[in-house]
Amino acid sequence: MFSKKSSIRKKLINIIILSCAFVIVFGISIITIGYIRYIKQDIINRTIMETKLIGEYCVTPLSFDYPERAKEVLEKLRFWPDIIAGIVFDNKGKIFAEYKIDGANTKILIDRNNKNIGTYHLFEDDKLHVCSNIFYKNMQYGSIYIILNTKITEKIDKFLVLISLLMFFLLILAYLVANNMQKFISKPILKLTNIAEEIYKKTKGDVEISYDDNDEISKLNMAFNLMVASLETREIEINMIIETANAPIFAIDRDGTIVKWNKKAEDITGYSKDEVIGKKSTMDIIEPDSYLLYNNIVDKAFSGNSDSNIEIFFITKSRNKIDILLNISPRKDIEGNIIGAIIMGQDITDRRRFQEELEHERESLAQRVQDRTNKLMTANAELSRAARLKDEFLANMSHELRTPLSSILGMTEVLNEQIYGQLNEKQLSFLKTIEDSGRHLLSLINDILDISKIEAGKLKVQISPVFIPSICEISLRFIKQIAAKKRIKVQSKLMNIEKTIGADEIRLKQILVNLLSNAVKFTQEGGNVGLEVYEDNENSVTQFTVWDTGIGIAKEDISKLFQPFIQLDTSLSRKYEGAGLGLALVSRLAKIQGGDVKVESTLGQGSKFTVSIPWNNLDDNKNNNPKEIIDEDTDDPLFSNKETGILILIVDDVKENLNTFSYYLKAKGYSIITAQSGTGGIKMAISEHPDLILMDIQMPEMDGLEAISRIRSYNELKSIPIIAITALAMPGDDKRCLDAGANMYISKPVKLKQLVIKISELLNRA
């Protein structure tokens, strides 16, 4: 072969043949090994990909326990004839759905219990076993097992035959290479180029490259065919995804003609594919008012821009209008040219209807709230009006009752002092009866007003230092005379308490006097009544206990004790007098001071009332002293009838009051001038310049407050002391009087002895 006699051409040919033979053998060996590995790996990769894809389709059936749907998915494996079996397992390892061709051996070789995310494969002769766990959002739903008949032995045998033939032809070809290299190389390349151009010009993957197993580029042609088949498979998969999507999806070309229309679009519009594909999308489907918006987003997509959440109205085949939320993107070919748009929608008709209903309900609720608010405001206004009318009624009643009482008690006091002559014992007894009855009526009026003030929240406690032994002694003094008449023994037990507490002294005395008076009233002659005081250091309260050995209270009647105007004995022949206000007032006066009242009683044996008063902080109330003048009896000596030279102006519209005050003050030596109206009082003050003015507050035409203010407007009258006298006795009366310019405030009925003392005090200050 390499003889020296051989020509160079022959040697070159031999060298070329040997070189080509070596290269061919070496290359074919490498190609054979690589091909075997390639074909195995290609089969594995494609099978794994198909296994995962099928597994994804099985997520929904597994999550909803719908094996029939999973079986429908597995039935699609018939399009892959090399797949002989497909099995879906649930998380418990049980077969959920299964597919296999007739006579197929479905022996399981791969362990399915591995919980890691991944795919596993194993070859058994020509069969490839693939197992993939089905995961979605890191949650495993099961696994899928695929068995594929690869026919790899058959393919390798064919390949080896081809290799043998190829080597034979290549050796011949190697000889011809030296003579016609260009022709040998260019012809197959040109053929391959022509075929590639033919495939490129096709719009669908329906072109198959013809090849001959004896042709050296046949494998390349086969690879081209496989690529085309893969593209067709991928297109089928994409179309399946679009078709089964739970959203309306359609595609248009550059002319706006519909080229794709999925099942969901059919369902919500009522138009089938045959009715819409090939037609303009705006003809019957888009609502006319939405044409402009729809064309704008389509133009944007044709310009290469996507858009989302665009609200468009569609018209269904049944001529109903539905609300669709659209997302649109450009549709491109393999070279990136825009050939149309792909549009995905979401039917939000129900959501929009719900939002409108919710908005309507919100507006309706707001209206109902407003109506209710208006009703409440009206009711509040009525309540305020009722409360105001109640206050006005109480004020008027206080005035109407106190005014005649003032005259009665004033006249009684004048007669009792025997200013106009001596009275006999019977006359004095009658006067005492009149005075006691008047005082009793005044006490009843005061109790009614106090309860009304408390319930209206207008009775304010005035906390001040109260020395316990002193308040107890004063309270006991009030009932000792009545107790002595009934031969009732009064006892007191203070437990060595020498303590000052913070409380309302007037209201505390009122509580104790009411309880002690009741104890005496309901105790038979010769009985016992007592007052005991204890300190509760643990709860920081002082307990005042009033007990008696009287008639007692039945258990079923105890709950009625503290209700106003309630008496346990309501018969016409009842033995004990009273209006039923005492205990009701005791309970309320205790509560407004932060205390309470407890009752223990046995019918026929007696009762025990315990009032607990907390130790209020005196520092917080050190300036909270009452301004109202307290009408107490005084033991001060009477003034003589000696002329004093003091001129007093009395202004009152009630003639009886004028007479009472005038007679008494004249008897005490004062000079008196009078006026029966506020206007008359001002004129009299200007003309006479009195040393002191007694001004009634409630008068017709001009009340006392205005009269006082006008008097104070004159410089020459500013220093004259003025005592305001009123029968209203309502909260704030004292402040209004003092603010108007009065120096002192006294409520009717007025004790004349005390009035003289107050007059003297003011004149001494002046």
PDB file of N, CA and C in Angstrom, residues 185-195:
ATOM      1  N   ILE A 185     -18.642  16.712  -0.605  1.00  0.00           N
ATOM      2  CA  ILE A 185     -19.023  17.491   0.586  1.00  0.00           C
ATOM      3  C   ILE A 185     -20.228  18.389   0.292  1.00  0.00           C
ATOM      4  N   SER A 186     -20.231  19.033  -0.848  1.00  0.00           N
ATOM      5  CA  SER A 186     -21.240  20.066  -1.115  1.00  0.00           C
ATOM      6  C   SER A 186     -22.635  19.491  -1.344  1.00  0.00           C
ATOM      7  N   LYS A 187     -22.722  18.305  -1.954  1.00  0.00           N
ATOM      8  CA  LYS A 187     -24.039  17.766  -2.303  1.00  0.00           C
ATOM      9  C   LYS A 187     -24.932  17.528  -1.076  1.00  0.00           C
ATOM     10  N   PRO A 188     -24.466  16.791  -0.038  1.00  0.00           N
ATOM     11  CA  PRO A 188     -25.363  16.620   1.126  1.00  0.00           C
ATOM     12  C   PRO A 188     -25.661  17.911   1.882  1.00  0.00           C
ATOM     13  N   ILE A 189     -24.642  18.804   1.914  1.00  0.00           N
ATOM     14  CA  ILE A 189     -24.884  20.076   2.616  1.00  0.00           C
ATOM     15  C   ILE A 189     -25.970  20.864   1.903  1.00  0.00           C
ATOM     16  N   LEU A 190     -25.923  20.874   0.588  1.00  0.00           N
ATOM     17  CA  LEU A 190     -26.929  21.584  -0.182  1.00  0.00           C
ATOM     18  C   LEU A 190     -28.320  20.975   0.032  1.00  0.00           C
ATOM     19  N   LYS A 191     -28.361  19.659   0.086  1.00  0.00           N
ATOM     20  CA  LYS A 191     -29.634  18.987   0.319  1.00  0.00           C
ATOM     21  C   LYS A 191     -30.229  19.366   1.683  1.00  0.00           C
ATOM     22  N   LEU A 192     -29.358  19.373   2.724  1.00  0.00           N
ATOM     23  CA  LEU A 192     -29.817  19.728   4.078  1.00  0.00           C
ATOM     24  C   LEU A 192     -30.317  21.164   4.127  1.00  0.00           C
ATOM     25  N   THR A 193     -29.614  22.032   3.407  1.00  0.00           N
ATOM     26  CA  THR A 193     -30.025  23.443   3.362  1.00  0.00           C
ATOM     27  C   THR A 193     -31.398  23.587   2.739  1.00  0.00           C
ATOM     28  N   ASN A 194     -31.639  22.875   1.663  1.00  0.00           N
ATOM     29  CA  ASN A 194     -32.939  22.952   0.993  1.00  0.00           C
ATOM     30  C   ASN A 194     -34.076  22.474   1.904  1.00  0.00           C
ATOM     31  N   ILE A 195     -33.807  21.405   2.638  1.00  0.00           N
ATOM     32  CA  ILE A 195     -34.843  20.868   3.548  1.00  0.00           C
ATOM     33  C   ILE A 195     -35.140  21.848   4.678  1.00  0.00           C
TER      34      ILE A 195
END
